[in-house]
Each structure stands twice: as C-alpha cells, then as structure tokens.
Amino acid sequence: QVSVLYFARSAELAGLRCETLSVPRQITSLQLWEEIVKAHPRLAVIRDQVVFAVRQEYVLLGDQLLNLQPGDEVAIIPPISGG
C-alpha cells in the first residue's frame, strides 16, 4: 500500500487530497499512473502535464521500474501556472 497525495488540479479531479492505494511492490511508473487513473478516471486529462514524485523524487511516466515499500509516498503534481 502506498500513500497517494494529490495537489492543485489533480486534487480537484480526484475529489480528494490523499488516499491509500494497494499496488504491486514492483511496478513501472506508467503502470502506477494507470492504477491511479483507474481509481480516478478524471485524472486522465492531465496525463501529459503531470509531474510524478515517488518518495519525494521526480519520476517520468514510462517503463522505469519502481520498487515500492509499504507506506511510500506518491505525489501527483499538475503543472503550476503563475506570473
């Protein structure tokens, strides 16, 4: 189980700020994103803009293999605009 934290637009789309999800311990970053989108299909619209962080380290969506431990933190950070 991992803790998923949603920020800004991802929190709006998911309808919550954090939750615990059960996912395989070995999973690619893209598969992890797909598991999260399965739980919250509205997140699919930000797929190409989202920044993904696992244990406070940025991860690109792709075939990078993650070795998750129970309680690991996964953050979904959409692009932040400002001026």
Short mmCIF file of N, CA and C in Angstrom, two decimals:
data_model
loop_
_atom_site.label_atom_id
_atom_site.label_comp_id
_atom_site.label_asym_id
_atom_site.label_seq_id
_atom_site.Cartn_x
_atom_site.Cartn_y
_atom_site.Cartn_z
N GLN A 1 0.83 -1.19 0.00
CA GLN A 1 0.00 0.00 0.00
C GLN A 1 0.87 1.24 0.00
N VAL A 2 0.48 2.22 -0.82
CA VAL A 2 1.21 3.48 -0.89
C VAL A 2 0.25 4.62 -0.58
N SER A 3 0.80 5.72 -0.09
CA SER A 3 0.01 6.93 0.14
C SER A 3 0.12 7.79 -1.11
N VAL A 4 -1.01 8.14 -1.68
CA VAL A 4 -1.03 8.98 -2.86
C VAL A 4 -1.52 10.37 -2.45
N LEU A 5 -0.69 11.37 -2.76
CA LEU A 5 -1.02 12.75 -2.42
C LEU A 5 -1.36 13.49 -3.70
N TYR A 6 -2.47 14.21 -3.67
CA TYR A 6 -2.93 14.95 -4.85
C TYR A 6 -2.81 16.44 -4.57
N PHE A 7 -2.29 17.18 -5.54
CA PHE A 7 -2.10 18.61 -5.37
C PHE A 7 -2.83 19.37 -6.48
N ALA A 8 -3.30 20.57 -6.15
CA ALA A 8 -3.90 21.50 -7.11
C ALA A 8 -4.95 20.82 -7.98
N ARG A 9 -4.79 20.89 -9.29
CA ARG A 9 -5.79 20.36 -10.22
C ARG A 9 -6.00 18.86 -10.04
N SER A 10 -4.96 18.11 -9.70
CA SER A 10 -5.15 16.67 -9.50
C SER A 10 -6.07 16.40 -8.31
N ALA A 11 -5.99 17.23 -7.27
CA ALA A 11 -6.89 17.08 -6.12
C ALA A 11 -8.33 17.39 -6.53
N GLU A 12 -8.51 18.42 -7.36
CA GLU A 12 -9.85 18.76 -7.85
C GLU A 12 -10.43 17.60 -8.65
N LEU A 13 -9.63 17.04 -9.55
CA LEU A 13 -10.11 15.96 -10.42
C LEU A 13 -10.37 14.67 -9.65
N ALA A 14 -9.52 14.37 -8.69
CA ALA A 14 -9.68 13.14 -7.91
C ALA A 14 -10.76 13.29 -6.84
N GLY A 15 -11.00 14.55 -6.42
CA GLY A 15 -12.00 14.79 -5.39
C GLY A 15 -11.49 14.53 -3.99
N LEU A 16 -10.17 14.43 -3.83
CA LEU A 16 -9.58 14.26 -2.51
C LEU A 16 -8.11 14.66 -2.55
N ARG A 17 -7.53 14.84 -1.38
CA ARG A 17 -6.14 15.29 -1.29
C ARG A 17 -5.16 14.14 -1.04
N CYS A 18 -5.63 13.07 -0.42
CA CYS A 18 -4.76 11.92 -0.19
C CYS A 18 -5.59 10.66 0.01
N GLU A 19 -4.95 9.54 -0.24
CA GLU A 19 -5.59 8.24 -0.04
C GLU A 19 -4.51 7.18 -0.03
N THR A 20 -4.90 5.99 0.36
CA THR A 20 -4.01 4.84 0.34
C THR A 20 -4.49 3.89 -0.74
N LEU A 21 -3.57 3.48 -1.61
CA LEU A 21 -3.90 2.54 -2.68
C LEU A 21 -3.04 1.29 -2.55
N SER A 22 -3.63 0.15 -2.88
CA SER A 22 -2.87 -1.10 -2.93
C SER A 22 -2.39 -1.31 -4.35
N VAL A 23 -1.09 -1.40 -4.50
CA VAL A 23 -0.48 -1.63 -5.82
C VAL A 23 0.64 -2.65 -5.65
N PRO A 24 1.05 -3.29 -6.75
CA PRO A 24 2.17 -4.24 -6.64
C PRO A 24 3.44 -3.53 -6.16
N ARG A 25 4.30 -4.27 -5.48
CA ARG A 25 5.54 -3.68 -4.97
C ARG A 25 6.48 -3.31 -6.10
N GLN A 26 6.51 -4.14 -7.16
CA GLN A 26 7.32 -3.80 -8.33
C GLN A 26 6.36 -3.44 -9.45
N ILE A 27 6.48 -2.21 -9.91
CA ILE A 27 5.55 -1.68 -10.89
C ILE A 27 6.28 -0.57 -11.65
N THR A 28 5.96 -0.41 -12.92
CA THR A 28 6.58 0.71 -13.64
C THR A 28 5.84 1.99 -13.28
N SER A 29 6.49 3.11 -13.53
CA SER A 29 5.84 4.39 -13.21
C SER A 29 4.57 4.56 -14.04
N LEU A 30 4.58 4.11 -15.29
CA LEU A 30 3.38 4.22 -16.12
C LEU A 30 2.26 3.32 -15.60
N GLN A 31 2.60 2.11 -15.18
CA GLN A 31 1.58 1.22 -14.61
C GLN A 31 1.00 1.81 -13.33
N LEU A 32 1.85 2.43 -12.52
CA LEU A 32 1.36 3.06 -11.30
C LEU A 32 0.39 4.18 -11.64
N TRP A 33 0.75 5.01 -12.62
CA TRP A 33 -0.16 6.08 -13.07
C TRP A 33 -1.49 5.48 -13.54
N GLU A 34 -1.42 4.38 -14.29
CA GLU A 34 -2.65 3.75 -14.79
C GLU A 34 -3.51 3.22 -13.65
N GLU A 35 -2.89 2.70 -12.59
CA GLU A 35 -3.65 2.25 -11.41
C GLU A 35 -4.36 3.43 -10.75
N ILE A 36 -3.67 4.55 -10.67
CA ILE A 36 -4.26 5.74 -10.06
C ILE A 36 -5.42 6.26 -10.92
N VAL A 37 -5.22 6.25 -12.24
CA VAL A 37 -6.29 6.71 -13.14
C VAL A 37 -7.47 5.75 -13.10
N LYS A 38 -7.21 4.46 -12.89
CA LYS A 38 -8.30 3.50 -12.76
C LYS A 38 -9.21 3.89 -11.58
N ALA A 39 -8.57 4.33 -10.50
CA ALA A 39 -9.33 4.75 -9.31
C ALA A 39 -10.01 6.10 -9.53
N HIS A 40 -9.40 6.96 -10.36
CA HIS A 40 -9.91 8.30 -10.60
C HIS A 40 -9.79 8.64 -12.09
N PRO A 41 -10.72 8.14 -12.91
CA PRO A 41 -10.61 8.31 -14.36
C PRO A 41 -10.49 9.76 -14.83
N ARG A 42 -10.99 10.71 -14.07
CA ARG A 42 -10.92 12.11 -14.50
C ARG A 42 -9.48 12.62 -14.55
N LEU A 43 -8.56 11.94 -13.88
CA LEU A 43 -7.15 12.35 -13.89
C LEU A 43 -6.50 12.15 -15.26
N ALA A 44 -7.10 11.35 -16.11
CA ALA A 44 -6.52 11.06 -17.42
C ALA A 44 -6.26 12.32 -18.23
N VAL A 45 -7.04 13.37 -18.03
CA VAL A 45 -6.89 14.60 -18.82
C VAL A 45 -5.57 15.32 -18.55
N ILE A 46 -4.93 15.07 -17.41
CA ILE A 46 -3.67 15.77 -17.09
C ILE A 46 -2.45 14.88 -17.30
N ARG A 47 -2.62 13.72 -17.90
CA ARG A 47 -1.52 12.75 -18.04
C ARG A 47 -0.27 13.36 -18.65
N ASP A 48 -0.40 14.16 -19.70
CA ASP A 48 0.77 14.68 -20.40
C ASP A 48 1.41 15.88 -19.71
N GLN A 49 0.79 16.38 -18.65
CA GLN A 49 1.33 17.56 -17.98
C GLN A 49 1.75 17.28 -16.54
N VAL A 50 1.40 16.11 -16.04
CA VAL A 50 1.58 15.84 -14.62
C VAL A 50 3.06 15.57 -14.29
N VAL A 51 3.45 15.99 -13.10
CA VAL A 51 4.75 15.62 -12.54
C VAL A 51 4.45 14.61 -11.44
N PHE A 52 5.23 13.56 -11.45
CA PHE A 52 5.00 12.41 -10.59
C PHE A 52 6.20 12.34 -9.65
N ALA A 53 5.99 12.19 -8.37
CA ALA A 53 7.11 12.04 -7.45
C ALA A 53 6.87 10.81 -6.57
N VAL A 54 7.91 10.01 -6.40
CA VAL A 54 7.85 8.84 -5.55
C VAL A 54 8.95 9.01 -4.50
N ARG A 55 8.56 8.96 -3.24
CA ARG A 55 9.50 9.20 -2.13
C ARG A 55 10.24 10.53 -2.33
N GLN A 56 9.50 11.54 -2.75
CA GLN A 56 9.99 12.91 -2.94
C GLN A 56 11.07 13.03 -4.02
N GLU A 57 11.07 12.09 -4.96
CA GLU A 57 11.97 12.19 -6.11
C GLU A 57 11.14 12.13 -7.38
N TYR A 58 11.40 13.07 -8.29
CA TYR A 58 10.63 13.12 -9.53
C TYR A 58 10.88 11.87 -10.37
N VAL A 59 9.79 11.41 -10.99
CA VAL A 59 9.83 10.22 -11.82
C VAL A 59 9.10 10.54 -13.12
N LEU A 60 9.68 10.13 -14.25
CA LEU A 60 9.00 10.28 -15.53
C LEU A 60 8.04 9.11 -15.71
N LEU A 61 6.89 9.40 -16.33
CA LEU A 61 5.97 8.32 -16.65
C LEU A 61 6.56 7.51 -17.78
N GLY A 62 6.71 6.22 -17.57
CA GLY A 62 7.32 5.38 -18.58
C GLY A 62 7.57 4.00 -18.02
N ASP A 63 8.62 3.35 -18.53
CA ASP A 63 8.86 1.97 -18.12
C ASP A 63 9.92 1.85 -17.02
N GLN A 64 10.17 2.95 -16.32
CA GLN A 64 11.08 2.89 -15.18
C GLN A 64 10.46 2.02 -14.09
N LEU A 65 11.19 1.00 -13.64
CA LEU A 65 10.67 0.10 -12.62
C LEU A 65 10.84 0.72 -11.24
N LEU A 66 9.77 0.73 -10.49
CA LEU A 66 9.78 1.24 -9.12
C LEU A 66 9.71 0.07 -8.16
N ASN A 67 10.48 0.13 -7.09
CA ASN A 67 10.38 -0.86 -6.02
C ASN A 67 9.74 -0.17 -4.84
N LEU A 68 8.44 -0.35 -4.71
CA LEU A 68 7.68 0.36 -3.68
C LEU A 68 7.70 -0.41 -2.37
N GLN A 69 7.74 0.34 -1.29
CA GLN A 69 7.66 -0.23 0.05
C GLN A 69 6.33 0.22 0.66
N PRO A 70 5.76 -0.57 1.56
CA PRO A 70 4.52 -0.14 2.22
C PRO A 70 4.71 1.23 2.86
N GLY A 71 3.76 2.12 2.62
CA GLY A 71 3.81 3.45 3.20
C GLY A 71 4.54 4.48 2.35
N ASP A 72 5.14 4.06 1.22
CA ASP A 72 5.80 5.03 0.35
C ASP A 72 4.80 6.10 -0.09
N GLU A 73 5.33 7.29 -0.31
CA GLU A 73 4.52 8.42 -0.74
C GLU A 73 4.65 8.65 -2.23
N VAL A 74 3.52 8.78 -2.90
CA VAL A 74 3.47 9.08 -4.32
C VAL A 74 2.72 10.40 -4.44
N ALA A 75 3.34 11.39 -5.07
CA ALA A 75 2.69 12.70 -5.21
C ALA A 75 2.34 12.94 -6.68
N ILE A 76 1.13 13.44 -6.90
CA ILE A 76 0.65 13.78 -8.23
C ILE A 76 0.61 15.30 -8.28
N ILE A 77 1.51 15.88 -9.06
CA ILE A 77 1.67 17.34 -9.08
C ILE A 77 1.40 17.84 -10.50
N PRO A 78 0.25 18.48 -10.71
CA PRO A 78 -0.02 19.03 -12.04
C PRO A 78 0.83 20.26 -12.29
N PRO A 79 0.88 20.72 -13.54
CA PRO A 79 1.66 21.93 -13.81
C PRO A 79 1.12 23.10 -13.01
N ILE A 80 2.01 23.92 -12.54
CA ILE A 80 1.61 25.08 -11.75
C ILE A 80 1.87 26.32 -12.57
N SER A 81 0.81 27.07 -12.80
CA SER A 81 0.98 28.29 -13.59
C SER A 81 1.08 29.48 -12.64
N GLY A 82 1.73 30.48 -13.11
CA GLY A 82 1.85 31.67 -12.29
C GLY A 82 2.45 32.77 -13.14
N GLY A 83 2.55 33.94 -12.54
CA GLY A 83 3.10 35.02 -13.33
C GLY A 83 3.94 35.93 -12.51
#
